[in-house]
Amino acid sequence: MKLIKNLMFAVIAVMSSLVAVAQPLEPVQWSTSVESMGDSQYKISFKASVDADWHIYDLGPYEVGGPMATTFTFDENPAVELVGAVEASAKAIREQNEVYGMEIGYYEGEVVFSQVVKAQSATTLNVCVD
């Protein structure tokens, strides 16, 4: 009986430690929307909902050795023209980072990135965010 109690205690201790160090597999959840702006222009919004105790970097750019800025890569599509650059809805939190040895910017909680595009016809645009 003592062996079973010790074994159960060990299993519980191991499981507890796994839960304590486990991290969410996807600390950022993304959603998208498209809004017509008239004159064949559309605003594509990319909403990032960031879990507590996590953040995502701003759009940078950063020099070599810095953090990986949040980047949006749009597949080439002859039916779509990008108008301007990706913009963020909020001002990034900026601070000197000792690890990178430079000032960096990041977002916590929620931020919406947007890109205006011009499209003459219904089409699909593939986007990758890193």
Coordinates of N, CA and C in Angstrom, one line a residue:
M1 N 0.8 -1.2 0.0 CA 0.0 0.0 0.0 C 0.9 1.3 0.0
K2 N 2.0 1.2 0.7 CA 2.9 2.4 0.8 C 3.5 2.6 -0.6
L3 N 3.8 1.6 -1.3 CA 4.3 1.7 -2.7 C 3.4 2.4 -3.6
I4 N 2.1 2.0 -3.5 CA 1.1 2.7 -4.3 C 1.0 4.2 -4.0
K5 N 1.0 4.5 -2.7 CA 0.9 5.9 -2.3 C 2.1 6.7 -2.9
N6 N 3.3 6.1 -2.7 CA 4.5 6.7 -3.2 C 4.5 6.9 -4.8
L7 N 4.0 5.9 -5.4 CA 3.9 5.9 -6.9 C 2.9 7.0 -7.3
M8 N 1.8 7.0 -6.7 CA 0.7 8.1 -7.0 C 1.3 9.5 -6.7
F9 N 2.0 9.6 -5.6 CA 2.6 10.9 -5.3 C 3.6 11.3 -6.4
A10 N 4.4 10.4 -6.8 CA 5.4 10.7 -7.9 C 4.7 11.1 -9.2
V11 N 3.6 10.3 -9.6 CA 2.9 10.7 -10.8 C 2.2 12.0 -10.7
I12 N 1.7 12.3 -9.5 CA 1.0 13.6 -9.4 C 2.1 14.7 -9.4
A13 N 3.2 14.5 -8.8 CA 4.3 15.5 -8.8 C 4.8 15.8 -10.2
V14 N 5.0 14.7 -11.0 CA 5.4 14.9 -12.4 C 4.4 15.6 -13.2
M15 N 3.1 15.2 -13.1 CA 2.1 15.9 -13.8 C 1.9 17.4 -13.4
S16 N 2.1 17.7 -12.2 CA 2.0 19.0 -11.7 C 3.2 19.9 -12.3
S17 N 4.3 19.3 -12.4 CA 5.5 20.0 -12.9 C 5.3 20.3 -14.4
L18 N 4.7 19.3 -15.1 CA 4.4 19.5 -16.6 C 3.4 20.6 -16.8
V19 N 2.4 20.7 -16.0 CA 1.4 21.7 -16.1 C 2.1 23.1 -15.8
A20 N 2.9 23.1 -14.8 CA 3.6 24.4 -14.4 C 4.5 24.9 -15.5
V21 N 5.1 24.1 -16.3 CA 6.0 24.6 -17.3 C 5.4 24.6 -18.7
A22 N 4.2 24.0 -18.9 CA 3.6 24.0 -20.2 C 3.3 25.4 -20.7
Q23 N 3.5 25.6 -21.9 CA 3.2 26.9 -22.5 C 2.1 26.7 -23.6
P24 N 1.3 27.7 -23.8 CA 0.3 27.6 -24.8 C 0.9 27.3 -26.2
L25 N 0.3 26.5 -27.0 CA 0.9 26.2 -28.3 C 0.7 27.4 -29.2
E26 N -0.3 28.2 -29.0 CA -0.6 29.3 -29.9 C -1.0 30.5 -29.0
P27 N 0.0 31.3 -28.5 CA -0.3 32.4 -27.6 C -0.9 33.6 -28.3
V28 N -1.0 33.6 -29.7 CA -1.6 34.7 -30.4 C -2.7 34.0 -31.3
Q29 N -3.9 34.6 -31.2 CA -5.0 34.1 -32.1 C -5.3 35.2 -33.1
W30 N -5.4 34.9 -34.3 CA -5.6 35.8 -35.4 C -7.0 35.7 -36.0
S31 N -7.6 36.8 -36.3 CA -8.8 36.9 -37.1 C -8.7 38.0 -38.1
T32 N -9.4 37.9 -39.2 CA -9.3 38.8 -40.3 C -10.7 39.3 -40.7
S33 N -10.7 40.5 -41.3 CA -11.9 41.1 -41.9 C -11.5 42.0 -43.0
V34 N -12.5 42.2 -43.9 CA -12.3 43.0 -45.1 C -13.4 44.1 -45.1
E35 N -13.0 45.3 -45.3 CA -14.0 46.4 -45.4 C -13.8 47.2 -46.7
S36 N -14.9 47.4 -47.4 CA -14.9 48.2 -48.6 C -14.7 49.6 -48.3
M37 N -13.8 50.3 -49.0 CA -13.5 51.7 -48.8 C -14.0 52.5 -50.0
G38 N -14.6 51.8 -51.0 CA -15.1 52.5 -52.2 C -14.0 52.6 -53.2
D39 N -14.3 52.9 -54.5 CA -13.3 53.1 -55.5 C -12.4 51.9 -55.7
S40 N -12.9 50.7 -55.5 CA -12.2 49.4 -55.7 C -11.1 49.2 -54.6
Q41 N -11.2 50.0 -53.5 CA -10.2 49.8 -52.5 C -10.8 49.1 -51.3
Y42 N -10.0 48.3 -50.6 CA -10.5 47.5 -49.5 C -9.4 47.6 -48.4
K43 N -9.9 47.6 -47.1 CA -9.0 47.6 -46.0 C -9.1 46.2 -45.4
I44 N -8.0 45.5 -45.4 CA -7.9 44.2 -44.8 C -7.4 44.4 -43.4
S45 N -8.1 43.9 -42.4 CA -7.7 44.0 -41.0 C -7.3 42.6 -40.4
F46 N -6.2 42.6 -39.7 CA -5.6 41.4 -39.1 C -5.6 41.6 -37.6
K47 N -6.5 41.1 -36.8 CA -6.6 41.3 -35.4 C -5.8 40.2 -34.7
A48 N -4.9 40.6 -33.9 CA -4.1 39.7 -33.0 C -4.5 39.8 -31.6
S49 N -5.0 38.7 -31.0 CA -5.4 38.7 -29.6 C -4.3 37.9 -28.9
V50 N -3.5 38.6 -28.1 CA -2.3 38.0 -27.5 C -2.6 37.6 -26.0
D51 N -2.3 36.3 -25.7 CA -2.5 35.8 -24.4 C -1.8 36.6 -23.3
A52 N -2.3 36.6 -22.1 CA -1.6 37.3 -21.0 C -0.2 36.7 -20.8
D53 N 0.8 37.6 -20.4 CA 2.2 37.2 -20.2 C 2.9 37.0 -21.5
W54 N 2.3 37.3 -22.7 CA 3.0 37.2 -24.0 C 2.9 38.5 -24.7
H55 N 3.7 38.7 -25.7 CA 3.6 39.9 -26.5 C 4.1 39.5 -27.9
I56 N 3.8 40.4 -28.9 CA 4.4 40.3 -30.2 C 5.1 41.6 -30.5
Y57 N 6.2 41.5 -31.3 CA 7.0 42.6 -31.6 C 6.2 43.5 -32.6
D58 N 6.6 44.8 -32.7 CA 6.0 45.7 -33.6 C 6.5 45.4 -35.0
L59 N 6.3 46.3 -36.0 CA 6.6 46.1 -37.4 C 8.1 46.4 -37.7
G60 N 8.8 46.8 -36.6 CA 10.3 47.0 -36.9 C 10.5 48.2 -37.9
P61 N 11.5 48.0 -38.7 CA 12.5 46.9 -38.8 C 13.6 47.0 -37.7
Y62 N 14.2 45.9 -37.5 CA 15.3 45.8 -36.5 C 16.6 45.4 -37.2
E63 N 17.7 45.9 -36.7 CA 19.0 45.6 -37.3 C 19.3 44.1 -37.0
V64 N 20.4 43.6 -37.6 CA 20.8 42.3 -37.4 C 21.1 42.1 -35.9
G65 N 20.6 41.0 -35.4 CA 20.8 40.7 -34.0 C 19.7 41.1 -33.1
G66 N 18.7 41.8 -33.7 CA 17.5 42.3 -33.0 C 16.4 41.2 -33.0
P67 N 15.3 41.6 -32.5 CA 14.1 40.6 -32.5 C 13.6 40.5 -33.9
M68 N 12.8 39.5 -34.1 CA 12.1 39.3 -35.4 C 10.8 40.1 -35.4
A69 N 10.8 41.2 -36.1 CA 9.6 42.1 -36.2 C 8.4 41.3 -36.8
T70 N 7.2 41.7 -36.4 CA 6.0 41.1 -37.0 C 6.0 41.6 -38.5
T71 N 5.9 40.6 -39.4 CA 5.9 40.9 -40.8 C 4.8 40.2 -41.5
F72 N 4.3 40.9 -42.5 CA 3.2 40.4 -43.3 C 3.7 40.2 -44.8
T73 N 3.6 39.0 -45.3 CA 4.0 38.8 -46.7 C 2.8 38.4 -47.5
F74 N 2.6 39.2 -48.6 CA 1.5 39.0 -49.4 C 2.0 38.3 -50.7
D75 N 1.3 37.2 -51.1 CA 1.6 36.5 -52.3 C 1.3 37.5 -53.5
E76 N 2.1 37.4 -54.5 CA 1.9 38.2 -55.7 C 0.6 37.8 -56.3
N77 N -0.2 38.8 -56.7 CA -1.5 38.6 -57.3 C -1.7 39.7 -58.3
P78 N -1.7 39.5 -59.6 CA -1.8 40.6 -60.5 C -3.2 41.3 -60.4
A79 N -4.2 40.8 -59.8 CA -5.4 41.4 -59.6 C -5.5 42.3 -58.4
V80 N -4.4 42.3 -57.6 CA -4.4 43.1 -56.3 C -3.2 44.0 -56.3
E81 N -3.4 45.3 -55.9 CA -2.3 46.2 -55.7 C -2.3 46.7 -54.3
L82 N -1.2 46.5 -53.6 CA -1.0 47.0 -52.2 C -1.0 48.5 -52.2
V83 N -1.7 49.2 -51.4 CA -1.7 50.6 -51.3 C -1.1 51.0 -50.0
G84 N 0.1 51.5 -50.0 CA 0.8 51.9 -48.7 C 1.4 50.6 -48.1
A85 N 1.6 50.7 -46.8 CA 2.2 49.7 -46.0 C 1.3 49.2 -44.9
V86 N 1.6 48.1 -44.3 CA 0.8 47.6 -43.2 C 1.0 48.6 -42.0
E87 N -0.1 48.9 -41.4 CA -0.1 49.8 -40.2 C -0.8 49.2 -39.0
A88 N -0.4 49.6 -37.9 CA -0.9 49.1 -36.6 C -1.9 50.1 -36.0
S89 N -2.9 49.5 -35.3 CA -4.0 50.4 -34.8 C -3.5 51.1 -33.5
A90 N -2.5 50.5 -32.8 CA -2.1 51.1 -31.6 C -0.6 51.4 -31.6
K91 N -0.2 52.3 -30.7 CA 1.2 52.6 -30.6 C 1.9 51.5 -29.8
A92 N 3.0 51.0 -30.3 CA 3.7 50.0 -29.6 C 4.3 50.4 -28.3
I93 N 4.4 49.5 -27.3 CA 5.1 49.8 -26.1 C 6.6 49.7 -26.4
R94 N 7.3 50.8 -26.1 CA 8.7 50.8 -26.5 C 9.6 50.8 -25.2
E95 N 10.7 50.0 -25.2 CA 11.6 50.0 -24.1 C 12.9 49.5 -24.5
Q96 N 13.9 49.9 -23.7 CA 15.3 49.4 -24.0 C 15.3 48.0 -23.5
N97 N 15.8 47.1 -24.4 CA 15.9 45.7 -24.1 C 17.3 45.3 -23.9
E98 N 17.6 44.8 -22.7 CA 19.0 44.4 -22.4 C 19.5 43.2 -23.2
V99 N 18.6 42.3 -23.5 CA 19.0 41.1 -24.3 C 19.5 41.5 -25.7
Y100 N 18.7 42.3 -26.4 CA 19.1 42.7 -27.7 C 20.0 44.0 -27.8
G101 N 20.1 44.7 -26.6 CA 20.9 45.8 -26.6 C 20.4 47.0 -27.4
M102 N 19.1 47.1 -27.6 CA 18.5 48.2 -28.4 C 17.1 48.4 -27.9
E103 N 16.5 49.5 -28.3 CA 15.1 49.8 -28.0 C 14.2 49.0 -29.0
I104 N 13.2 48.4 -28.4 CA 12.3 47.6 -29.2 C 10.9 48.0 -28.9
G105 N 10.0 47.6 -29.8 CA 8.6 47.9 -29.6 C 7.8 46.6 -29.6
Y106 N 6.7 46.5 -28.8 CA 5.9 45.3 -28.8 C 4.5 45.7 -28.4
Y107 N 3.6 44.7 -28.6 CA 2.2 44.8 -28.3 C 1.8 43.7 -27.3
E108 N 0.9 44.1 -26.4 CA 0.3 43.1 -25.5 C -1.2 43.2 -25.6
G109 N -1.9 42.1 -25.3 CA -3.4 42.2 -25.3 C -4.0 42.0 -26.7
E110 N -4.2 43.2 -27.3 CA -4.9 43.1 -28.7 C -4.3 44.3 -29.5
V111 N -4.1 43.9 -30.8 CA -3.7 45.0 -31.8 C -4.3 44.6 -33.1
V112 N -4.6 45.6 -33.9 CA -5.1 45.3 -35.2 C -4.2 45.9 -36.2
F113 N -3.7 45.1 -37.2 CA -2.9 45.5 -38.3 C -3.8 45.7 -39.5
S114 N -3.5 46.6 -40.4 CA -4.3 46.8 -41.5 C -3.5 47.1 -42.8
Q115 N -4.0 46.6 -43.9 CA -3.4 46.9 -45.2 C -4.5 47.3 -46.2
V116 N -4.3 48.4 -46.9 CA -5.3 48.8 -47.9 C -4.8 48.2 -49.2
V117 N -5.8 47.6 -50.0 CA -5.5 47.1 -51.3 C -6.5 47.6 -52.3
K118 N -6.1 47.5 -53.6 CA -7.0 47.9 -54.7 C -7.1 46.6 -55.5
A119 N -8.4 46.3 -55.7 CA -8.7 45.1 -56.5 C -9.9 45.4 -57.5
Q120 N -9.7 45.1 -58.7 CA -10.7 45.4 -59.7 C -11.7 44.3 -59.8
S121 N -11.4 43.1 -59.3 CA -12.4 42.0 -59.4 C -12.3 41.1 -58.1
A122 N -13.2 40.3 -57.9 CA -13.2 39.3 -56.8 C -12.0 38.4 -57.0
T123 N -11.2 38.3 -55.9 CA -10.0 37.5 -56.0 C -9.6 37.0 -54.6
T124 N -8.6 36.1 -54.6 CA -8.1 35.6 -53.3 C -6.7 36.2 -53.1
L125 N -6.4 36.6 -51.9 CA -5.0 37.1 -51.6 C -4.5 36.3 -50.4
N126 N -3.4 35.6 -50.6 CA -2.8 34.8 -49.6 C -1.8 35.7 -48.8
V127 N -1.9 35.6 -47.5 CA -1.0 36.4 -46.6 C -0.4 35.5 -45.6
C128 N 0.9 35.7 -45.3 CA 1.5 35.0 -44.2 C 2.0 36.0 -43.2
V129 N 1.8 35.8 -42.0 CA 2.3 36.6 -40.9 C 3.4 35.9 -40.1
D130 N 4.5 36.5 -39.9 CA 5.6 36.0 -39.1 C 5.9 36.9 -37.9

